Amino acid sequence: MELPTVMLPDVQANKPQIPVNLSRVGVTDVKKLVEIKRKGKRPVVLISTFDIFVNLPSSLKGANLSRNFEAIDEVLENALNAPVYEIEQLCSDVAINLLSRHEYASQSEVIMRSEYVVKRESPETKMECQEVVDIFAESTAYRTEGDEIDVRNLVGAEVIGMTACPCAQEIMRDTAKKELEALGVENKKIAKFLHKVPMATHNQRGRGIVSIETKGEYTVSLETIINIIEKSMSSSIVELLKRSDEAVVVENAHLNPKFVEDCVRAMARNIVNEFPDLPDDSFVVIKQINEESIHRHNAFAERAASLGDLRIEISEM
């Protein structure tokens, strides 16, 4: 005897007691294994954390959250046959898939965070090592009036480096000049010495953060973003250093002292130079956080602007 099919109630479809629209409903901290293809190289496998949202109209009590898991699993499964080369592309695919599953939603949002390993070598002995940087991507999909879907993607990275304080260094330079004068060293030799030998100063561990938001058809090189952040500080840092490598890192940092503000401005200039093909309406957020060594507080600087505005400012230099 065939048992009758039992229809379970769809509680989420009921009308809520308080009919208020919700901007975001979804799930957070969903961990997934993601494989990103690379042309001519081995694929990168990332342990990634996703936050996945849709908006919810006031007419519905709740969203069917299991559809969010179905959307991300379907996209990751499809990636095995249609390779994904950019993390923002993956987020975009999930965001579009979400709108197809949540027919009542006009907007979906996907946020992805991962750790990414890059190969580096020590500056003097050239020993190979690995550095870990934090990477992230976001995609927001909008349902238009004609039932088309527009997507804006964001990709970015956070990289740790090193900065040397210019202010304290000038004080030490002045002190060294007076001591050399007291020893009877002639001014020409003092100037030559101070130009050649970097003066002591206090250092900070710096955290540079860059994100670039574009329309869905544009892609942004994550490797380029990482390189921009690294070279915008006084010096990059390397996990594996011999004594001769340490000397080079310290000397290079002290020959290139930078305030937290200098780092943000250097990143802005490098972004303009490195991404000439991105449209002016791309939106850039640049942050630098310096963890002070002689203070309890941290130093912070930020610039948020369209790429077009940055191009105008850089061109007027």
Short mmCIF file of N, CA, C and O in Angstrom, two decimals, residues 72-171:
data_model
loop_
_atom_site.label_atom_id
_atom_site.label_comp_id
_atom_site.label_asym_id
_atom_site.label_seq_id
_atom_site.Cartn_x
_atom_site.Cartn_y
_atom_site.Cartn_z
N ILE A 72 25.83 27.63 -3.16
CA ILE A 72 27.29 27.61 -3.13
C ILE A 72 27.82 26.24 -3.52
O ILE A 72 28.83 26.12 -4.23
N ASP A 73 27.16 25.16 -3.08
CA ASP A 73 27.62 23.82 -3.45
C ASP A 73 27.50 23.59 -4.95
O ASP A 73 28.37 22.96 -5.56
N GLU A 74 26.43 24.10 -5.55
CA GLU A 74 26.24 23.93 -6.99
C GLU A 74 27.33 24.64 -7.78
O GLU A 74 27.89 24.10 -8.73
N VAL A 75 27.68 25.86 -7.37
CA VAL A 75 28.71 26.62 -8.07
C VAL A 75 30.08 25.94 -7.92
O VAL A 75 30.84 25.82 -8.89
N LEU A 76 30.39 25.48 -6.73
CA LEU A 76 31.68 24.82 -6.51
C LEU A 76 31.77 23.51 -7.31
O LEU A 76 32.83 23.16 -7.83
N GLU A 77 30.66 22.83 -7.40
CA GLU A 77 30.63 21.59 -8.19
C GLU A 77 30.83 21.89 -9.66
O GLU A 77 31.58 21.20 -10.37
N ASN A 78 30.17 22.94 -10.16
CA ASN A 78 30.32 23.33 -11.56
C ASN A 78 31.74 23.77 -11.88
O ASN A 78 32.21 23.66 -13.02
N ALA A 79 32.44 24.29 -10.87
CA ALA A 79 33.80 24.77 -11.09
C ALA A 79 34.74 23.64 -11.48
O ALA A 79 35.79 23.87 -12.08
N LEU A 80 34.36 22.41 -11.16
CA LEU A 80 35.20 21.28 -11.56
C LEU A 80 35.21 21.12 -13.07
O LEU A 80 36.20 20.66 -13.66
N ASN A 81 34.13 21.50 -13.73
CA ASN A 81 34.04 21.39 -15.19
C ASN A 81 34.28 22.72 -15.89
O ASN A 81 34.80 22.75 -17.01
N ALA A 82 33.90 23.80 -15.27
CA ALA A 82 34.13 25.14 -15.82
C ALA A 82 35.05 25.87 -14.84
O ALA A 82 34.58 26.42 -13.85
N PRO A 83 36.34 25.85 -15.06
CA PRO A 83 37.31 26.32 -14.05
C PRO A 83 37.13 27.78 -13.67
O PRO A 83 36.79 28.62 -14.49
N VAL A 84 37.35 28.07 -12.39
CA VAL A 84 37.29 29.42 -11.85
C VAL A 84 38.71 29.94 -11.70
O VAL A 84 39.57 29.28 -11.12
N TYR A 85 38.97 31.14 -12.25
CA TYR A 85 40.31 31.72 -12.19
C TYR A 85 40.41 32.88 -11.22
O TYR A 85 41.50 33.30 -10.87
N GLU A 86 39.28 33.46 -10.79
CA GLU A 86 39.30 34.60 -9.89
C GLU A 86 38.30 34.35 -8.76
O GLU A 86 37.20 33.85 -8.99
N ILE A 87 38.69 34.73 -7.54
CA ILE A 87 37.79 34.48 -6.41
C ILE A 87 36.54 35.35 -6.50
O ILE A 87 35.46 34.94 -6.05
N GLU A 88 36.65 36.56 -7.07
CA GLU A 88 35.46 37.38 -7.21
C GLU A 88 34.50 36.80 -8.24
O GLU A 88 33.29 36.99 -8.15
N GLN A 89 35.04 36.06 -9.23
CA GLN A 89 34.19 35.38 -10.20
C GLN A 89 33.36 34.30 -9.50
O GLN A 89 32.17 34.13 -9.78
N LEU A 90 34.00 33.58 -8.60
CA LEU A 90 33.29 32.55 -7.84
C LEU A 90 32.17 33.17 -7.01
O LEU A 90 31.03 32.68 -7.01
N CYS A 91 32.47 34.27 -6.30
CA CYS A 91 31.45 34.94 -5.50
C CYS A 91 30.31 35.44 -6.38
O CYS A 91 29.13 35.37 -6.00
N SER A 92 30.66 35.95 -7.56
CA SER A 92 29.64 36.45 -8.49
C SER A 92 28.71 35.32 -8.93
O SER A 92 27.48 35.49 -8.98
N ASP A 93 29.28 34.16 -9.24
CA ASP A 93 28.46 33.03 -9.66
C ASP A 93 27.48 32.61 -8.55
O ASP A 93 26.32 32.29 -8.82
N VAL A 94 27.97 32.61 -7.31
CA VAL A 94 27.10 32.24 -6.19
C VAL A 94 26.00 33.28 -6.01
O VAL A 94 24.83 32.94 -5.79
N ALA A 95 26.35 34.57 -6.12
CA ALA A 95 25.36 35.65 -5.93
C ALA A 95 24.24 35.56 -6.97
O ALA A 95 23.06 35.73 -6.65
N ILE A 96 24.61 35.30 -8.22
CA ILE A 96 23.61 35.17 -9.29
C ILE A 96 22.73 33.95 -9.04
O ILE A 96 21.51 33.98 -9.21
N ASN A 97 23.36 32.86 -8.63
CA ASN A 97 22.62 31.64 -8.33
C ASN A 97 21.62 31.85 -7.20
O ASN A 97 20.49 31.33 -7.23
N LEU A 98 22.02 32.65 -6.22
CA LEU A 98 21.11 32.93 -5.10
C LEU A 98 19.83 33.61 -5.56
O LEU A 98 18.73 33.28 -5.10
N LEU A 99 19.97 34.59 -6.46
CA LEU A 99 18.78 35.30 -6.94
C LEU A 99 17.84 34.38 -7.71
O LEU A 99 16.62 34.56 -7.70
N SER A 100 18.42 33.39 -8.41
CA SER A 100 17.56 32.45 -9.13
C SER A 100 16.79 31.54 -8.18
O SER A 100 15.70 31.06 -8.51
N ARG A 101 17.34 31.32 -6.98
CA ARG A 101 16.69 30.43 -6.01
C ARG A 101 15.74 31.20 -5.08
O ARG A 101 14.77 30.64 -4.58
N HIS A 102 16.06 32.44 -4.81
CA HIS A 102 15.21 33.27 -3.95
C HIS A 102 14.48 34.26 -4.86
O HIS A 102 14.90 35.40 -5.04
N GLU A 103 13.37 33.81 -5.44
CA GLU A 103 12.68 34.62 -6.45
C GLU A 103 12.11 35.91 -5.89
O GLU A 103 11.86 36.87 -6.62
N TYR A 104 11.89 35.98 -4.59
CA TYR A 104 11.35 37.17 -3.95
C TYR A 104 12.42 38.23 -3.68
O TYR A 104 12.12 39.38 -3.39
N ALA A 105 13.71 37.86 -3.76
CA ALA A 105 14.80 38.77 -3.39
C ALA A 105 15.18 39.65 -4.58
O ALA A 105 15.17 39.21 -5.73
N SER A 106 15.54 40.89 -4.29
CA SER A 106 16.03 41.80 -5.32
C SER A 106 17.53 42.01 -5.23
O SER A 106 18.13 42.63 -6.10
N GLN A 107 18.13 41.48 -4.17
CA GLN A 107 19.58 41.66 -4.00
C GLN A 107 20.16 40.48 -3.24
O GLN A 107 19.54 39.95 -2.31
N SER A 108 21.35 40.05 -3.65
CA SER A 108 22.08 39.01 -2.93
C SER A 108 23.52 39.47 -2.72
O SER A 108 24.05 40.28 -3.49
N GLU A 109 24.15 38.93 -1.70
CA GLU A 109 25.52 39.33 -1.37
C GLU A 109 26.30 38.12 -0.90
O GLU A 109 25.82 37.32 -0.09
N VAL A 110 27.52 37.99 -1.41
CA VAL A 110 28.40 36.89 -1.04
C VAL A 110 29.75 37.47 -0.65
O VAL A 110 30.34 38.26 -1.38
N ILE A 111 30.24 37.07 0.52
CA ILE A 111 31.53 37.53 1.03
C ILE A 111 32.40 36.31 1.28
O ILE A 111 31.96 35.35 1.91
N MET A 112 33.63 36.35 0.79
CA MET A 112 34.55 35.23 0.91
C MET A 112 35.86 35.71 1.54
O MET A 112 36.40 36.75 1.17
N ARG A 113 36.39 34.94 2.49
CA ARG A 113 37.67 35.25 3.12
C ARG A 113 38.54 34.00 3.13
O ARG A 113 38.04 32.91 3.42
N SER A 114 39.83 34.19 2.83
CA SER A 114 40.75 33.05 2.80
C SER A 114 42.16 33.51 3.17
O SER A 114 42.47 34.70 3.14
N GLU A 115 42.98 32.54 3.50
CA GLU A 115 44.42 32.78 3.60
C GLU A 115 45.07 32.28 2.31
O GLU A 115 44.71 31.23 1.79
N TYR A 116 46.02 33.06 1.81
CA TYR A 116 46.64 32.77 0.52
C TYR A 116 48.15 32.73 0.72
O TYR A 116 48.73 33.66 1.31
N VAL A 117 48.79 31.69 0.25
CA VAL A 117 50.23 31.51 0.42
C VAL A 117 50.95 31.99 -0.84
O VAL A 117 50.63 31.57 -1.95
N VAL A 118 51.92 32.89 -0.65
CA VAL A 118 52.74 33.37 -1.75
C VAL A 118 54.19 32.97 -1.50
O VAL A 118 54.64 32.91 -0.36
N LYS A 119 54.90 32.71 -2.59
CA LYS A 119 56.32 32.34 -2.48
C LYS A 119 57.18 33.59 -2.47
O LYS A 119 56.98 34.50 -3.27
N ARG A 120 58.14 33.63 -1.57
CA ARG A 120 59.08 34.73 -1.48
C ARG A 120 60.48 34.18 -1.26
O ARG A 120 60.65 33.00 -0.95
N GLU A 121 61.49 35.04 -1.42
CA GLU A 121 62.85 34.63 -1.13
C GLU A 121 63.54 35.70 -0.30
O GLU A 121 63.20 36.90 -0.38
N SER A 122 64.47 35.30 0.54
CA SER A 122 65.19 36.24 1.39
C SER A 122 66.06 37.14 0.52
O SER A 122 66.55 36.71 -0.54
N PRO A 123 66.26 38.41 0.91
CA PRO A 123 66.88 39.38 0.00
C PRO A 123 68.35 39.15 -0.30
O PRO A 123 68.82 39.53 -1.37
N GLU A 124 69.09 38.53 0.60
CA GLU A 124 70.54 38.38 0.40
C GLU A 124 70.93 36.95 0.04
O GLU A 124 71.60 36.71 -0.95
N THR A 125 70.47 35.97 0.84
CA THR A 125 70.85 34.58 0.61
C THR A 125 69.95 33.88 -0.39
O THR A 125 70.23 32.76 -0.81
N LYS A 126 68.82 34.52 -0.76
CA LYS A 126 67.89 34.00 -1.77
C LYS A 126 67.27 32.66 -1.39
O LYS A 126 66.98 31.83 -2.24
N MET A 127 67.07 32.44 -0.11
CA MET A 127 66.38 31.23 0.34
C MET A 127 64.88 31.36 0.08
O MET A 127 64.30 32.41 0.36
N GLU A 128 64.28 30.31 -0.44
CA GLU A 128 62.85 30.34 -0.72
C GLU A 128 62.05 30.07 0.55
O GLU A 128 62.44 29.25 1.38
N CYS A 129 60.94 30.77 0.68
CA CYS A 129 60.06 30.57 1.83
C CYS A 129 58.64 30.93 1.42
O CYS A 129 58.40 31.34 0.28
N GLN A 130 57.72 30.77 2.34
CA GLN A 130 56.31 31.06 2.08
C GLN A 130 55.83 32.16 3.02
O GLN A 130 56.22 32.21 4.19
N GLU A 131 55.00 33.03 2.48
CA GLU A 131 54.35 34.07 3.27
C GLU A 131 52.84 33.89 3.13
O GLU A 131 52.34 33.53 2.06
N VAL A 132 52.12 34.17 4.20
CA VAL A 132 50.66 34.04 4.20
C VAL A 132 50.04 35.44 4.23
O VAL A 132 50.40 36.26 5.07
N VAL A 133 49.13 35.70 3.29
CA VAL A 133 48.39 36.96 3.27
C VAL A 133 46.91 36.64 3.33
O VAL A 133 46.47 35.57 2.91
N ASP A 134 46.15 37.57 3.86
CA ASP A 134 44.69 37.43 3.91
C ASP A 134 44.09 38.02 2.64
O ASP A 134 44.42 39.15 2.26
N ILE A 135 43.23 37.27 1.99
CA ILE A 135 42.55 37.75 0.79
C ILE A 135 41.04 37.70 1.01
O ILE A 135 40.55 36.92 1.85
N PHE A 136 40.31 38.52 0.27
CA PHE A 136 38.86 38.54 0.43
C PHE A 136 38.22 38.99 -0.87
O PHE A 136 38.85 39.67 -1.70
N ALA A 137 36.99 38.60 -1.04
CA ALA A 137 36.22 39.01 -2.22
C ALA A 137 34.76 39.15 -1.83
O ALA A 137 34.29 38.49 -0.89
N GLU A 138 34.06 40.03 -2.53
CA GLU A 138 32.63 40.23 -2.31
C GLU A 138 31.94 40.41 -3.66
O GLU A 138 32.52 41.00 -4.57
N SER A 139 30.74 39.92 -3.74
CA SER A 139 29.90 40.16 -4.92
C SER A 139 28.49 40.51 -4.47
O SER A 139 27.94 39.86 -3.58
N THR A 140 27.93 41.55 -5.10
CA THR A 140 26.56 41.93 -4.85
C THR A 140 25.81 41.91 -6.17
O THR A 140 26.22 42.56 -7.13
N ALA A 141 24.74 41.13 -6.22
CA ALA A 141 23.92 41.00 -7.44
C ALA A 141 22.59 41.71 -7.21
O ALA A 141 21.96 41.56 -6.16
N TYR A 142 22.19 42.51 -8.21
CA TYR A 142 20.95 43.29 -8.12
C TYR A 142 20.01 42.86 -9.25
O TYR A 142 20.42 42.74 -10.40
N ARG A 143 18.72 42.68 -8.90
CA ARG A 143 17.72 42.39 -9.90
C ARG A 143 17.15 43.72 -10.40
O ARG A 143 16.64 44.53 -9.61
N THR A 144 17.26 43.97 -11.70
CA THR A 144 16.80 45.24 -12.26
C THR A 144 15.32 45.17 -12.60
O THR A 144 14.69 44.10 -12.50
N GLU A 145 14.76 46.31 -13.04
CA GLU A 145 13.34 46.36 -13.37
C GLU A 145 12.99 45.44 -14.52
O GLU A 145 11.90 44.88 -14.57
N GLY A 146 13.90 45.26 -15.47
CA GLY A 146 13.65 44.36 -16.59
C GLY A 146 14.01 42.92 -16.29
O GLY A 146 14.16 42.11 -17.21
N ASP A 147 14.17 42.60 -15.00
CA ASP A 147 14.53 41.25 -14.54
C ASP A 147 15.92 40.83 -15.01
O ASP A 147 16.23 39.65 -15.06
N GLU A 148 16.74 41.81 -15.38
CA GLU A 148 18.16 41.54 -15.64
C GLU A 148 18.88 41.53 -14.29
O GLU A 148 18.36 41.97 -13.27
N ILE A 149 20.12 41.02 -14.30
CA ILE A 149 20.91 40.98 -13.07
C ILE A 149 22.21 41.73 -13.29
O ILE A 149 22.98 41.41 -14.20
N ASP A 150 22.44 42.76 -12.49
CA ASP A 150 23.71 43.49 -12.49
C ASP A 150 24.54 43.02 -11.30
O ASP A 150 24.00 42.74 -10.22
N VAL A 151 25.85 42.97 -11.51
CA VAL A 151 26.74 42.49 -10.46
C VAL A 151 27.90 43.46 -10.29
O VAL A 151 28.47 43.95 -11.27
N ARG A 152 28.23 43.74 -9.05
CA ARG A 152 29.45 44.47 -8.72
C ARG A 152 30.31 43.57 -7.85
O ARG A 152 29.82 42.96 -6.90
N ASN A 153 31.60 43.48 -8.21
CA ASN A 153 32.53 42.61 -7.51
C ASN A 153 33.59 43.42 -6.79
O ASN A 153 34.00 44.49 -7.25
N LEU A 154 34.06 42.89 -5.70
CA LEU A 154 35.14 43.51 -4.93
C LEU A 154 36.17 42.44 -4.63
O LEU A 154 35.81 41.31 -4.29
N VAL A 155 37.44 42.80 -4.75
CA VAL A 155 38.51 41.89 -4.39
C VAL A 155 39.59 42.67 -3.66
O VAL A 155 39.81 43.86 -3.94
N GLY A 156 40.24 42.03 -2.70
CA GLY A 156 41.25 42.75 -1.94
C GLY A 156 42.15 41.83 -1.15
O GLY A 156 41.98 40.61 -1.14
N ALA A 157 43.12 42.45 -0.48
CA ALA A 157 44.09 41.70 0.31
C ALA A 157 44.57 42.54 1.48
O ALA A 157 44.51 43.78 1.45
N GLU A 158 45.03 41.86 2.50
CA GLU A 158 45.69 42.49 3.64
C GLU A 158 47.07 41.87 3.79
O GLU A 158 47.19 40.65 3.90
N VAL A 159 48.10 42.71 3.77
CA VAL A 159 49.48 42.24 3.78
C VAL A 159 50.23 42.91 4.93
O VAL A 159 50.07 44.11 5.17
N ILE A 160 51.05 42.14 5.62
CA ILE A 160 51.86 42.67 6.71
C ILE A 160 53.24 43.05 6.19
O ILE A 160 53.86 42.30 5.44
N GLY A 161 53.70 44.23 6.58
CA GLY A 161 55.04 44.69 6.21
C GLY A 161 55.65 45.44 7.37
O GLY A 161 55.26 45.29 8.53
N MET A 162 56.62 46.31 7.05
CA MET A 162 57.37 47.01 8.08
C MET A 162 57.52 48.48 7.68
O MET A 162 57.72 48.80 6.51
N THR A 163 57.38 49.36 8.67
CA THR A 163 57.64 50.78 8.41
C THR A 163 58.64 51.31 9.44
O THR A 163 58.74 50.79 10.56
N ALA A 164 59.37 52.33 9.04
CA ALA A 164 60.33 53.02 9.90
C ALA A 164 59.90 54.47 10.03
O ALA A 164 59.56 55.11 9.03
N CYS A 165 59.92 55.01 11.25
CA CYS A 165 59.38 56.35 11.51
C CYS A 165 60.35 57.44 11.03
O CYS A 165 61.50 57.50 11.49
N PRO A 166 59.92 58.33 10.13
CA PRO A 166 60.79 59.42 9.65
C PRO A 166 61.08 60.46 10.72
O PRO A 166 62.17 61.05 10.74
N CYS A 167 60.12 60.70 11.62
CA CYS A 167 60.28 61.76 12.61
C CYS A 167 61.41 61.45 13.58
O CYS A 167 62.32 62.26 13.79
N ALA A 168 61.36 60.28 14.20
CA ALA A 168 62.41 59.89 15.15
C ALA A 168 63.76 59.79 14.45
O ALA A 168 64.81 60.09 15.04
N GLN A 169 63.74 59.38 13.19
CA GLN A 169 65.00 59.26 12.46
C GLN A 169 65.66 60.62 12.27
O GLN A 169 66.89 60.74 12.35
N GLU A 170 64.88 61.67 12.00
CA GLU A 170 65.44 63.02 11.85
C GLU A 170 66.07 63.49 13.16
O GLU A 170 67.12 64.15 13.16
N ILE A 171 65.42 63.15 14.28
CA ILE A 171 65.98 63.51 15.58
C ILE A 171 67.33 62.82 15.79
O ILE A 171 68.31 63.44 16.24
#
